[in-house]
PDB file of N, CA and C in Angstrom:
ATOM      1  N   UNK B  16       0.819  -1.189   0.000  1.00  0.00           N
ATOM      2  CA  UNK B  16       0.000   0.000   0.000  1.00  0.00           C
ATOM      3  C   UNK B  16       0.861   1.250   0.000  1.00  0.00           C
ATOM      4  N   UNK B  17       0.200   2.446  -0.565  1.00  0.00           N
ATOM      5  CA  UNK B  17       1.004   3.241  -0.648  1.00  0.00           C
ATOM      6  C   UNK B  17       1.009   4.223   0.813  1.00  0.00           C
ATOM      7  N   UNK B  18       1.967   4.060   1.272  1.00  0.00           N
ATOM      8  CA  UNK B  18       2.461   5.071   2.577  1.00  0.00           C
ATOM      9  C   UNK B  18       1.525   6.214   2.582  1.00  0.00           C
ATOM     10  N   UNK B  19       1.835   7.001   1.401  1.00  0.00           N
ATOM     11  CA  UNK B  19       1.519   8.586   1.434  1.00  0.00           C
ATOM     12  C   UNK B  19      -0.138   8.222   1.575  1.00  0.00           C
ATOM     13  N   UNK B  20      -0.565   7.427   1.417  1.00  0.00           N
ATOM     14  CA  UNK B  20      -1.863   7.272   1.612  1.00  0.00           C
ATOM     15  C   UNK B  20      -2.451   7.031   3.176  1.00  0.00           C
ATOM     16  N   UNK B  21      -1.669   6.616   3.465  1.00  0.00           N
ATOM     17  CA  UNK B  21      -1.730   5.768   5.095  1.00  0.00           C
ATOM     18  C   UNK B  21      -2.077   6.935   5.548  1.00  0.00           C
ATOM     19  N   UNK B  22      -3.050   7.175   6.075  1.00  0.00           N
ATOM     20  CA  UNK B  22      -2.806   9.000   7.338  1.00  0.00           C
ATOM     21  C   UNK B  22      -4.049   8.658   8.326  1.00  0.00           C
ATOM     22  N   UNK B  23      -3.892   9.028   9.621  1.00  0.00           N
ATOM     23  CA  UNK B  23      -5.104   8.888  10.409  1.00  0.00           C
ATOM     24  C   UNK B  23      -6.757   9.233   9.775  1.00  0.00           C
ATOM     25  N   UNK B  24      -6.763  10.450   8.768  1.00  0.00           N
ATOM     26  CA  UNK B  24      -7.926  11.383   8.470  1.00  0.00           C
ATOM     27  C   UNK B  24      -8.147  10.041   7.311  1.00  0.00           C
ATOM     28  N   UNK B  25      -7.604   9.341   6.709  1.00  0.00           N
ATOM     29  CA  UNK B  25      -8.236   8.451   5.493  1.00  0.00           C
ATOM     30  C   UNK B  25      -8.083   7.000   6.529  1.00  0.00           C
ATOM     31  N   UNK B  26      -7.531   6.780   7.761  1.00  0.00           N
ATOM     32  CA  UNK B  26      -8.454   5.592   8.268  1.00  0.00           C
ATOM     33  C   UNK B  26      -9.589   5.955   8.826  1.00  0.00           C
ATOM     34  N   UNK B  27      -9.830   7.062   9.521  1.00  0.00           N
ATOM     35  CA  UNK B  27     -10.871   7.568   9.419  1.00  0.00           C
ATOM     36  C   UNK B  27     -11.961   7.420   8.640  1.00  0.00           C
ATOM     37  N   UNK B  28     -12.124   8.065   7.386  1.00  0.00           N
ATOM     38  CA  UNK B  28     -12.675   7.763   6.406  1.00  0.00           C
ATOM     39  C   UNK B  28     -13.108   6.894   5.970  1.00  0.00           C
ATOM     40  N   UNK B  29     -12.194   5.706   5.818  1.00  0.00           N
ATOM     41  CA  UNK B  29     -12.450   4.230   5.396  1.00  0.00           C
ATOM     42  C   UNK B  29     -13.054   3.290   6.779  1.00  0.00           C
ATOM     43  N   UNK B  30     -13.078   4.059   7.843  1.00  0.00           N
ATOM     44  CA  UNK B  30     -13.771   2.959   8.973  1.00  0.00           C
ATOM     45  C   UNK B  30     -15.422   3.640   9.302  1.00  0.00           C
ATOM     46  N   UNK B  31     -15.597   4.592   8.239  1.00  0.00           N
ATOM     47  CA  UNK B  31     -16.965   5.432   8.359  1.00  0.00           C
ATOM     48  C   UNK B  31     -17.292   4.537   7.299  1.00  0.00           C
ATOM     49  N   UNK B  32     -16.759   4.023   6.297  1.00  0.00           N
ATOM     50  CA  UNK B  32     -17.280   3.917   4.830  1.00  0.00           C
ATOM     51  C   UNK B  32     -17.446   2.282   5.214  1.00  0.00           C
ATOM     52  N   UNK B  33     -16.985   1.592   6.029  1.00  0.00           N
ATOM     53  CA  UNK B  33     -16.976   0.318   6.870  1.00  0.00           C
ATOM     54  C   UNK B  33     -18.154   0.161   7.420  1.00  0.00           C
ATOM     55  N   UNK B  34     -18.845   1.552   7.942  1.00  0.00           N
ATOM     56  CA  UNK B  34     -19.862   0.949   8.868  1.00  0.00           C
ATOM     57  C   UNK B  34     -21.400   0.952   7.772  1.00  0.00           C
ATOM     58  N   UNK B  35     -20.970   1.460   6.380  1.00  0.00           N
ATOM     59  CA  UNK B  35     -22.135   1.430   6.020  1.00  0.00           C
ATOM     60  C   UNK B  35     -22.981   0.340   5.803  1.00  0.00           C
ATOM     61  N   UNK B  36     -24.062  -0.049   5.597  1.00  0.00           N
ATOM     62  CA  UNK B  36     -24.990  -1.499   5.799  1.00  0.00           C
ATOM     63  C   UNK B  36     -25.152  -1.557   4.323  1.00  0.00           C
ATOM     64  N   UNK B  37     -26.099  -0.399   3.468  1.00  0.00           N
ATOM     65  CA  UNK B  37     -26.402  -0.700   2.073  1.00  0.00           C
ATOM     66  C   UNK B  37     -26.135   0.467   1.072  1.00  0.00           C
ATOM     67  N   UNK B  38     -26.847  -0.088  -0.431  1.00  0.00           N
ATOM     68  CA  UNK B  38     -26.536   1.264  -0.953  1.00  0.00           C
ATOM     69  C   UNK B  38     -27.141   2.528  -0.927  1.00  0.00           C
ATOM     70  N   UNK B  39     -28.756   2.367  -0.222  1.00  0.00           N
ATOM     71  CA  UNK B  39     -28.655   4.004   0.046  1.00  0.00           C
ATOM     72  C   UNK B  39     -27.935   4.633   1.621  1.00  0.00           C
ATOM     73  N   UNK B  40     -27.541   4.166   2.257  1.00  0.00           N
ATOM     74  CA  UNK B  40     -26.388   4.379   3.167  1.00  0.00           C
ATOM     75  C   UNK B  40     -25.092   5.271   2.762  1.00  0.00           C
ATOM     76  N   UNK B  41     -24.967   4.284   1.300  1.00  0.00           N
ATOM     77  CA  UNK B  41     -23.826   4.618   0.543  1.00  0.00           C
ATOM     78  C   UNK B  41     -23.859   6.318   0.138  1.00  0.00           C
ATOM     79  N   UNK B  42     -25.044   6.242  -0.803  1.00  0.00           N
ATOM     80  CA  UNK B  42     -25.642   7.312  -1.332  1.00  0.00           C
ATOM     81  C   UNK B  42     -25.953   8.444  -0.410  1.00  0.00           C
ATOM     82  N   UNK B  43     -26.426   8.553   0.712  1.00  0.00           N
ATOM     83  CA  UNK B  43     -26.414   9.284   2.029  1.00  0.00           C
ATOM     84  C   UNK B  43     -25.064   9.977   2.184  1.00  0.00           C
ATOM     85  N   UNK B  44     -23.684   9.307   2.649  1.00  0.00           N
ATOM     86  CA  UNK B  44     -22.518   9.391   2.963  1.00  0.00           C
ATOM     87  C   UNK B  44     -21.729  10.293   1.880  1.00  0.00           C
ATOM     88  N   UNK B  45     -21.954   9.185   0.502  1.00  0.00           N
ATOM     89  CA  UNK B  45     -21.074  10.032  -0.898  1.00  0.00           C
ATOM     90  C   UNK B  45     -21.705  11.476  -1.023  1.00  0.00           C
ATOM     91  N   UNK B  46     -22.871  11.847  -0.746  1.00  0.00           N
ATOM     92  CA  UNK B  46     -23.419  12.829  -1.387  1.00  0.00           C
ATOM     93  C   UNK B  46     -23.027  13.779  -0.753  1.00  0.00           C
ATOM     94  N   UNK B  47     -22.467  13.969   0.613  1.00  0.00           N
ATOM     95  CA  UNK B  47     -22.322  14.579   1.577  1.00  0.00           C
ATOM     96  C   UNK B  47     -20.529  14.757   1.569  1.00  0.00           C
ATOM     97  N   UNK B  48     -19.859  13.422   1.027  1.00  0.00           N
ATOM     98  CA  UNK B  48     -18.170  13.333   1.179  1.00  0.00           C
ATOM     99  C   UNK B  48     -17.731  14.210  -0.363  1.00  0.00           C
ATOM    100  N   UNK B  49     -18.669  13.590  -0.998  1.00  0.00           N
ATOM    101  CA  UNK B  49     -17.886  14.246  -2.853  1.00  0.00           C
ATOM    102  C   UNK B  49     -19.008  15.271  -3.278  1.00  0.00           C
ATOM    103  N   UNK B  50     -18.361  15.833  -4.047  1.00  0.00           N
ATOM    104  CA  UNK B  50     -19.401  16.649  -4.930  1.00  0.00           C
ATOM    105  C   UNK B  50     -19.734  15.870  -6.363  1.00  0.00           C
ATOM    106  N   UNK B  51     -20.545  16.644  -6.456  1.00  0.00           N
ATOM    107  CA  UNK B  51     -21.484  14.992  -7.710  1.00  0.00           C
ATOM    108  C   UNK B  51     -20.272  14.441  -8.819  1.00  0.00           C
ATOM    109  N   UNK B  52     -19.826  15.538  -9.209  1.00  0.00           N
ATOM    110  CA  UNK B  52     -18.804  15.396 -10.596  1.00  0.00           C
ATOM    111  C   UNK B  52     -17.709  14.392  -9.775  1.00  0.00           C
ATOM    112  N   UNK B  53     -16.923  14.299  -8.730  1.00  0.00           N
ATOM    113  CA  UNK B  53     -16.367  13.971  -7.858  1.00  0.00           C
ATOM    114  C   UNK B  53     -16.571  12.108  -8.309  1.00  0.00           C
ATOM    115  N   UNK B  54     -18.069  12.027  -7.411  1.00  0.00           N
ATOM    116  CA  UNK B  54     -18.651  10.909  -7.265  1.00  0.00           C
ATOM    117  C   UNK B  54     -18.867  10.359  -9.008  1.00  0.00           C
ATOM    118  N   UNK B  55     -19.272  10.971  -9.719  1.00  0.00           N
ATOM    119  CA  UNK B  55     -19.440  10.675 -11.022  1.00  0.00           C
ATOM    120  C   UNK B  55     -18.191  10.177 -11.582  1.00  0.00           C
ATOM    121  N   UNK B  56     -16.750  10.651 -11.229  1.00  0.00           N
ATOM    122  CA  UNK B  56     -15.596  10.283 -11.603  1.00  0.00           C
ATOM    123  C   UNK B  56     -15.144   9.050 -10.921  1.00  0.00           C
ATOM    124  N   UNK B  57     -15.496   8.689 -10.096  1.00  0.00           N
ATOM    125  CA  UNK B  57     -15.027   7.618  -9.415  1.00  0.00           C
ATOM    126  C   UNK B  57     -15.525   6.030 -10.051  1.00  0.00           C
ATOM    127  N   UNK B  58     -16.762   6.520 -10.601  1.00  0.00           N
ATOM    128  CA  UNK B  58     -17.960   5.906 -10.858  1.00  0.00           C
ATOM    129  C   UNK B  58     -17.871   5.569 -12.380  1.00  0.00           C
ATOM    130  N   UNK B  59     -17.422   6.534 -13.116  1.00  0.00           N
ATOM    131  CA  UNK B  59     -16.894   6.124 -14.323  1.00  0.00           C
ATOM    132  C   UNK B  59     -15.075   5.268 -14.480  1.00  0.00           C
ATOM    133  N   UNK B  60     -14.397   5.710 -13.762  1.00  0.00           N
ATOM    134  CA  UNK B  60     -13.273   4.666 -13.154  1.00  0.00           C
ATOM    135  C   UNK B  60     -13.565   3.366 -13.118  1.00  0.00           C
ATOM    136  N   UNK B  61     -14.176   3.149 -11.980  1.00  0.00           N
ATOM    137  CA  UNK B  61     -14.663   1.464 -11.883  1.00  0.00           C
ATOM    138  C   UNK B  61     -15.415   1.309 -13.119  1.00  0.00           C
ATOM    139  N   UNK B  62     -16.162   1.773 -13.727  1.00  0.00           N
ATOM    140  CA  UNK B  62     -17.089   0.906 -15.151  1.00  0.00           C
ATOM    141  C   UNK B  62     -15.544   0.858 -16.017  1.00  0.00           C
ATOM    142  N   UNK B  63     -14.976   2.092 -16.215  1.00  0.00           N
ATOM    143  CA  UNK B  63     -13.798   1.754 -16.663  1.00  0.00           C
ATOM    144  C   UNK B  63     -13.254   0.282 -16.796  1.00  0.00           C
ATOM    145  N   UNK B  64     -12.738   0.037 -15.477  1.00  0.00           N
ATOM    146  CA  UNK B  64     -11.770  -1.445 -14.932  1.00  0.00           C
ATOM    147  C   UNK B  64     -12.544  -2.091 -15.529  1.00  0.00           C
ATOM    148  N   UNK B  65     -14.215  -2.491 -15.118  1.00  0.00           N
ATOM    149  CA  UNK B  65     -14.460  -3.535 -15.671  1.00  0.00           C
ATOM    150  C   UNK B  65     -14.365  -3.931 -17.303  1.00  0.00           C
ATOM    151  N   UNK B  66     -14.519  -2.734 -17.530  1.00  0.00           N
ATOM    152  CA  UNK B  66     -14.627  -2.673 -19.250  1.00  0.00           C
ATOM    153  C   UNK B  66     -13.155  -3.619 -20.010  1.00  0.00           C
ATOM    154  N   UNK B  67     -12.087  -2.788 -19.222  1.00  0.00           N
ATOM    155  CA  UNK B  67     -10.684  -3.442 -18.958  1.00  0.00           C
ATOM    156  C   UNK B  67     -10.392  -4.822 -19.155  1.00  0.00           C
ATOM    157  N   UNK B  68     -10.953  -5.246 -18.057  1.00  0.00           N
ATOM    158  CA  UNK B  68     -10.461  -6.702 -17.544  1.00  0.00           C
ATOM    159  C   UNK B  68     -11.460  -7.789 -18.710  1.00  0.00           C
ATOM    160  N   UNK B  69     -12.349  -7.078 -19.011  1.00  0.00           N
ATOM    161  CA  UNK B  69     -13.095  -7.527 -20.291  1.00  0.00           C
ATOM    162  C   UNK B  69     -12.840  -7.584 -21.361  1.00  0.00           C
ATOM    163  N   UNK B  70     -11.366  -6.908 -21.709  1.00  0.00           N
ATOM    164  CA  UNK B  70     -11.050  -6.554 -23.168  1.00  0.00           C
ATOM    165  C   UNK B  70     -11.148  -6.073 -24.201  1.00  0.00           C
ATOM    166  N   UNK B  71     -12.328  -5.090 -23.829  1.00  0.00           N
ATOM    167  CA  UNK B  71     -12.755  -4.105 -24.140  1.00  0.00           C
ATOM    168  C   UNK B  71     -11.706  -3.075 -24.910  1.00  0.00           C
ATOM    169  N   UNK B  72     -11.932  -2.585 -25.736  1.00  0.00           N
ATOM    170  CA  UNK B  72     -10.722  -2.136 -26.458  1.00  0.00           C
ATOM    171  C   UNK B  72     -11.109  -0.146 -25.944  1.00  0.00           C
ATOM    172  N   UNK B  73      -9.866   0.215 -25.757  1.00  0.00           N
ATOM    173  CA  UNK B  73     -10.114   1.760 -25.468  1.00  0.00           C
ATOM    174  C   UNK B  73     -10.711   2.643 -25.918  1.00  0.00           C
ATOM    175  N   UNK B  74     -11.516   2.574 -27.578  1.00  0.00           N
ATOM    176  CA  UNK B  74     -12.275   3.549 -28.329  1.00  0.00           C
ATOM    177  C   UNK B  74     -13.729   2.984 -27.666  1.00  0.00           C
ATOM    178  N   UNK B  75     -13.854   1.519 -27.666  1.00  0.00           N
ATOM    179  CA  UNK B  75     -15.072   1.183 -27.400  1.00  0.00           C
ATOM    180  C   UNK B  75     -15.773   1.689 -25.945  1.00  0.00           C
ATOM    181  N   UNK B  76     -14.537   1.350 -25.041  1.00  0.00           N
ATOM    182  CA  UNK B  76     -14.576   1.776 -23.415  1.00  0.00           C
ATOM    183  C   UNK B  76     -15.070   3.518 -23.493  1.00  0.00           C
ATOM    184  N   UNK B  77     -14.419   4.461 -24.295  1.00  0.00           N
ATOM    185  CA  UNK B  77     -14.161   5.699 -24.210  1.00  0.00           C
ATOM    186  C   UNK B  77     -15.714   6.222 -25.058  1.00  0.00           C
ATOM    187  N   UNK B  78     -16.312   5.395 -25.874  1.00  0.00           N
ATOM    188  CA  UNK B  78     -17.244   5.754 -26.739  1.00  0.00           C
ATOM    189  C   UNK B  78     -18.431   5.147 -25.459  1.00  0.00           C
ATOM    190  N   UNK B  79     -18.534   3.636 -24.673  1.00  0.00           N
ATOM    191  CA  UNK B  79     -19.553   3.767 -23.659  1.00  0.00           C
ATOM    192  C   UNK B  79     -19.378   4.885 -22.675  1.00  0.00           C
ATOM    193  N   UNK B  80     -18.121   4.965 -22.129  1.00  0.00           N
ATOM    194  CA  UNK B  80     -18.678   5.643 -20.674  1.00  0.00           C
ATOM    195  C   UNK B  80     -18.169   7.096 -20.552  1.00  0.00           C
ATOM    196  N   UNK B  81     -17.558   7.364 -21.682  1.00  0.00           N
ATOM    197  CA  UNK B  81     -17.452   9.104 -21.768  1.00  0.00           C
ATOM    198  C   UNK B  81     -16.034   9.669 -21.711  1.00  0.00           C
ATOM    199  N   UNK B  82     -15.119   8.442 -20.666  1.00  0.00           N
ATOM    200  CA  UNK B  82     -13.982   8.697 -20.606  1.00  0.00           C
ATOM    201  C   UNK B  82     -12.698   9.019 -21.164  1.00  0.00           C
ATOM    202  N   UNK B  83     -11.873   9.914 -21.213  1.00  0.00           N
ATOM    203  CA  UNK B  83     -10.879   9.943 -21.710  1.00  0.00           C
ATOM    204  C   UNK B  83      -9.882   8.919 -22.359  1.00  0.00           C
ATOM    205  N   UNK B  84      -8.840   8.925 -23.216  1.00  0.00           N
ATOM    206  CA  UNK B  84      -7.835   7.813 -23.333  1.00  0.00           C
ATOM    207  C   UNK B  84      -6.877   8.025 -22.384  1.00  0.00           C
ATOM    208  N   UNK B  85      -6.813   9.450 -21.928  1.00  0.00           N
ATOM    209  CA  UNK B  85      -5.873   9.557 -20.801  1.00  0.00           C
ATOM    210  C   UNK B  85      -5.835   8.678 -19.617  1.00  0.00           C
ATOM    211  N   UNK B  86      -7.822   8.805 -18.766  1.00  0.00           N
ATOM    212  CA  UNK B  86      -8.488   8.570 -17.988  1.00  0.00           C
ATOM    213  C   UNK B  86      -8.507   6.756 -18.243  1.00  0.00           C
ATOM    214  N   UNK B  87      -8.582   6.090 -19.151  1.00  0.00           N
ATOM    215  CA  UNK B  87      -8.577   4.441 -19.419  1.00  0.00           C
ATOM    216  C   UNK B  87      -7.431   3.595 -19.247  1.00  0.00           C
ATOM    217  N   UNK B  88      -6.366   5.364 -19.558  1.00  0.00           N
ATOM    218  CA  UNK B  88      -4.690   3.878 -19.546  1.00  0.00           C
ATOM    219  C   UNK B  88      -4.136   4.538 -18.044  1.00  0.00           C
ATOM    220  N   UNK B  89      -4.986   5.414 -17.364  1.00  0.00           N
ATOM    221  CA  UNK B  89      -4.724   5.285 -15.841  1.00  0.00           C
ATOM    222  C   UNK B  89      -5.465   4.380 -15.017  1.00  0.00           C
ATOM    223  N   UNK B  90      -6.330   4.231 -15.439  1.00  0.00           N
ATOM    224  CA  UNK B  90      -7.235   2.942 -14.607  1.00  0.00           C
ATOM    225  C   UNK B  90      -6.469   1.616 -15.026  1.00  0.00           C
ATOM    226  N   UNK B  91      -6.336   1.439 -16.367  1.00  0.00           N
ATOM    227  CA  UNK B  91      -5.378   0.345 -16.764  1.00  0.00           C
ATOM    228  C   UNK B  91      -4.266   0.370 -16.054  1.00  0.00           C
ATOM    229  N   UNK B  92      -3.281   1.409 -15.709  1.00  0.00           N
ATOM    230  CA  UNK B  92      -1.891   1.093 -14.911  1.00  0.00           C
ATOM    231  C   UNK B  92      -2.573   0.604 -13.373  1.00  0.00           C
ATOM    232  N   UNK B  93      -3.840   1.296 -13.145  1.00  0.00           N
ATOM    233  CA  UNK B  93      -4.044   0.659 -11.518  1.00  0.00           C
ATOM    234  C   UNK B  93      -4.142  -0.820 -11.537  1.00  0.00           C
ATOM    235  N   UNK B  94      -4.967  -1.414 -12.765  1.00  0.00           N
ATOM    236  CA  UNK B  94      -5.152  -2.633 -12.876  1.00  0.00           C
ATOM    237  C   UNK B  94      -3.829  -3.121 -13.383  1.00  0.00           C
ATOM    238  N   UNK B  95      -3.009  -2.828 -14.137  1.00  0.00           N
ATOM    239  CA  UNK B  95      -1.619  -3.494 -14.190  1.00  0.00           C
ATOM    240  C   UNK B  95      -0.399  -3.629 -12.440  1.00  0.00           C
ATOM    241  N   UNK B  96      -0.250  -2.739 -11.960  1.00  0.00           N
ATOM    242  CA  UNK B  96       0.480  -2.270 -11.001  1.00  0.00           C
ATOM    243  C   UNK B  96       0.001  -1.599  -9.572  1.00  0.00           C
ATOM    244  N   UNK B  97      -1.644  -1.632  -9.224  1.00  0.00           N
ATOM    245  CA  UNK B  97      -2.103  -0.940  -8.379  1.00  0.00           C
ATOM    246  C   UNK B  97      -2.126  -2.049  -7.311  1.00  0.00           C
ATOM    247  N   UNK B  98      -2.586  -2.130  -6.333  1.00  0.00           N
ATOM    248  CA  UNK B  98      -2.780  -3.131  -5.314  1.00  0.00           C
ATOM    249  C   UNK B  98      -3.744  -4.035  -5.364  1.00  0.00           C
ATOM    250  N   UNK B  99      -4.632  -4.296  -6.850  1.00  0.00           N
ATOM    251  CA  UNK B  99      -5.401  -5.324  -6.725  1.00  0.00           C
ATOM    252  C   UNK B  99      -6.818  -4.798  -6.176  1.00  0.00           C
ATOM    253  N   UNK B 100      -6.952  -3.683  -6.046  1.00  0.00           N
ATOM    254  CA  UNK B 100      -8.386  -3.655  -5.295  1.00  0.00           C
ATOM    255  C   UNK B 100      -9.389  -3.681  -6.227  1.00  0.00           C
ATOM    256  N   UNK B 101      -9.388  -2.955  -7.550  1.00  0.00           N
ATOM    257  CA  UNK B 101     -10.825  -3.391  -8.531  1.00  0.00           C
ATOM    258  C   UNK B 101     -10.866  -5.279  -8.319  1.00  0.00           C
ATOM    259  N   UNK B 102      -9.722  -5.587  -8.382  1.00  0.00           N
ATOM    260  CA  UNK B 102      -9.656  -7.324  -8.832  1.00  0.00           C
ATOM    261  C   UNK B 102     -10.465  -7.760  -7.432  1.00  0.00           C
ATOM    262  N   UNK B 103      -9.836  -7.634  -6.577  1.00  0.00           N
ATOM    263  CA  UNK B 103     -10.702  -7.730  -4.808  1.00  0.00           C
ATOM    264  C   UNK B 103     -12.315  -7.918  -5.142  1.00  0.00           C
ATOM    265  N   UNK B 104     -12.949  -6.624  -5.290  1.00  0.00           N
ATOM    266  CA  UNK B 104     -14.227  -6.476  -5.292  1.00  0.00           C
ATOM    267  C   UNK B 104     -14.827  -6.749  -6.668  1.00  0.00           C
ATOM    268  N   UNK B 105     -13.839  -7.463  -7.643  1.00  0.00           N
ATOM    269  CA  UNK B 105     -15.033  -7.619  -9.327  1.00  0.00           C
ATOM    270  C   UNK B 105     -14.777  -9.054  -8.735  1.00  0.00           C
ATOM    271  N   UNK B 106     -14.058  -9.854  -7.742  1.00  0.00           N
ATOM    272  CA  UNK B 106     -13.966 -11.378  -7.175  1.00  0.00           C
ATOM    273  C   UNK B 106     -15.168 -11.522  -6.293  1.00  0.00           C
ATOM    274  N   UNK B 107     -15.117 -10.353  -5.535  1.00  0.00           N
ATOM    275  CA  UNK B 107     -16.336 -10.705  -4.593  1.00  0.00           C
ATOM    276  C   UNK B 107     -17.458 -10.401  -5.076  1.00  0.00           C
ATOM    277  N   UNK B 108     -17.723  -9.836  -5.859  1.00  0.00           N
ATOM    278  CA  UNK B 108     -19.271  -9.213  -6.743  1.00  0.00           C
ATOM    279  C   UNK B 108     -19.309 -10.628  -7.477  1.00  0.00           C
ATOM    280  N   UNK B 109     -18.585 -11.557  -8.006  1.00  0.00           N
ATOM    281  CA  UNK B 109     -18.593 -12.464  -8.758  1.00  0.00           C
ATOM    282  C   UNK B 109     -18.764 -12.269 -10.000  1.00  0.00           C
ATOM    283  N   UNK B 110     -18.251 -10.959 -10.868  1.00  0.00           N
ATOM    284  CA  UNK B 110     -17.559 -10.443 -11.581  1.00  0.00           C
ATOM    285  C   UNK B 110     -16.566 -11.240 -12.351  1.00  0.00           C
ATOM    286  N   UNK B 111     -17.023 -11.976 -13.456  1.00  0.00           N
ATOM    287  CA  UNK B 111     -16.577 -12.860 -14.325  1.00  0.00           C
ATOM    288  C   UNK B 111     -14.740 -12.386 -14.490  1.00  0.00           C
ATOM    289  N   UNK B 112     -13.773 -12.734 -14.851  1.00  0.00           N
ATOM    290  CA  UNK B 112     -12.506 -12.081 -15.082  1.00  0.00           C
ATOM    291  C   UNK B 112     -11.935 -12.860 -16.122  1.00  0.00           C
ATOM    292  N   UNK B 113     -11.558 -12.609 -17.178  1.00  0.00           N
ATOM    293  CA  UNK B 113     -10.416 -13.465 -17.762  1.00  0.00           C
ATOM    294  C   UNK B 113      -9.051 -14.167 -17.328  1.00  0.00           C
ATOM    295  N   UNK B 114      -9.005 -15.182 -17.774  1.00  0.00           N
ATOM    296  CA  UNK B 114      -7.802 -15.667 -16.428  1.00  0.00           C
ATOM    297  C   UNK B 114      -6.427 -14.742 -16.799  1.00  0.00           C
ATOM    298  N   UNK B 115      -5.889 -14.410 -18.550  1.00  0.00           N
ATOM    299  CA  UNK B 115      -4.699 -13.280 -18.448  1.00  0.00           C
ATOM    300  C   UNK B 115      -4.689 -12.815 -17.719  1.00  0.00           C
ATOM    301  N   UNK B 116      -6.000 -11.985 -17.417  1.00  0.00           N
ATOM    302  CA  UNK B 116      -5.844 -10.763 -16.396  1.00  0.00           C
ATOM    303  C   UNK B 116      -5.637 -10.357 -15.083  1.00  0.00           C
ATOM    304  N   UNK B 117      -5.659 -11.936 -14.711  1.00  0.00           N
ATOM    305  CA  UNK B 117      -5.440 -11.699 -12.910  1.00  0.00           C
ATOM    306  C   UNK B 117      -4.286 -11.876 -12.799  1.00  0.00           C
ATOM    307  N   UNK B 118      -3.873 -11.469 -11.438  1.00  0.00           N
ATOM    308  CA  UNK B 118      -2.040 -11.857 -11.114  1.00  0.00           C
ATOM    309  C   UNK B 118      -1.939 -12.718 -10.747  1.00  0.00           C
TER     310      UNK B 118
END
């Protein structure tokens, strides 16, 4: 994990985002933590990954969900070199994966 990330104010954060039960919980919390565009970016990220790990080719990804080519081959380096967390939660959603693509 990355250090610079580690800080009391983001375990914080992540042990609020722990206690939530469902998704309008979720929706309650985000609306209040991000501002919409914020939340909207995060949100197009993850459809991103999945698009990714699907093989989805970058015009096709960039023509569904709006995103940049900039914005696709940074989600791609998270999924090449990031800590695994889209892979974490598209495992536990039961989120089909290609076997290349896992580590």
């Amino acid at each position: 994990m990355n250090p610079k990330l580690q800080t009391p104010e983001v375990d914080h954060l992540f042990d609020a985002i722990l206690q939530l039960k469902n998704r309008e919980e979720c929706y309650r919390l985000f609306s209040d933590v991000c501002t919409i565009k914020e939340l909207l970016a995060m949100a197009q990220r993850y459809e991103v990954a999945m698009m990714l790990t699907q093989k989805m080719t970058y015009l096709d990804i960039a023509d569904k969900t709006g995103a940049s080519t900039a914005t696709i081959s940074r989600v791609n380096r998270s999924l090449t070199y990031g800590e695994d967390g889209y892979m974490l939660v598209f495992e536990r959603l039961g989120i089909p994966m290609p076997a290349e693509r896992s580590k």
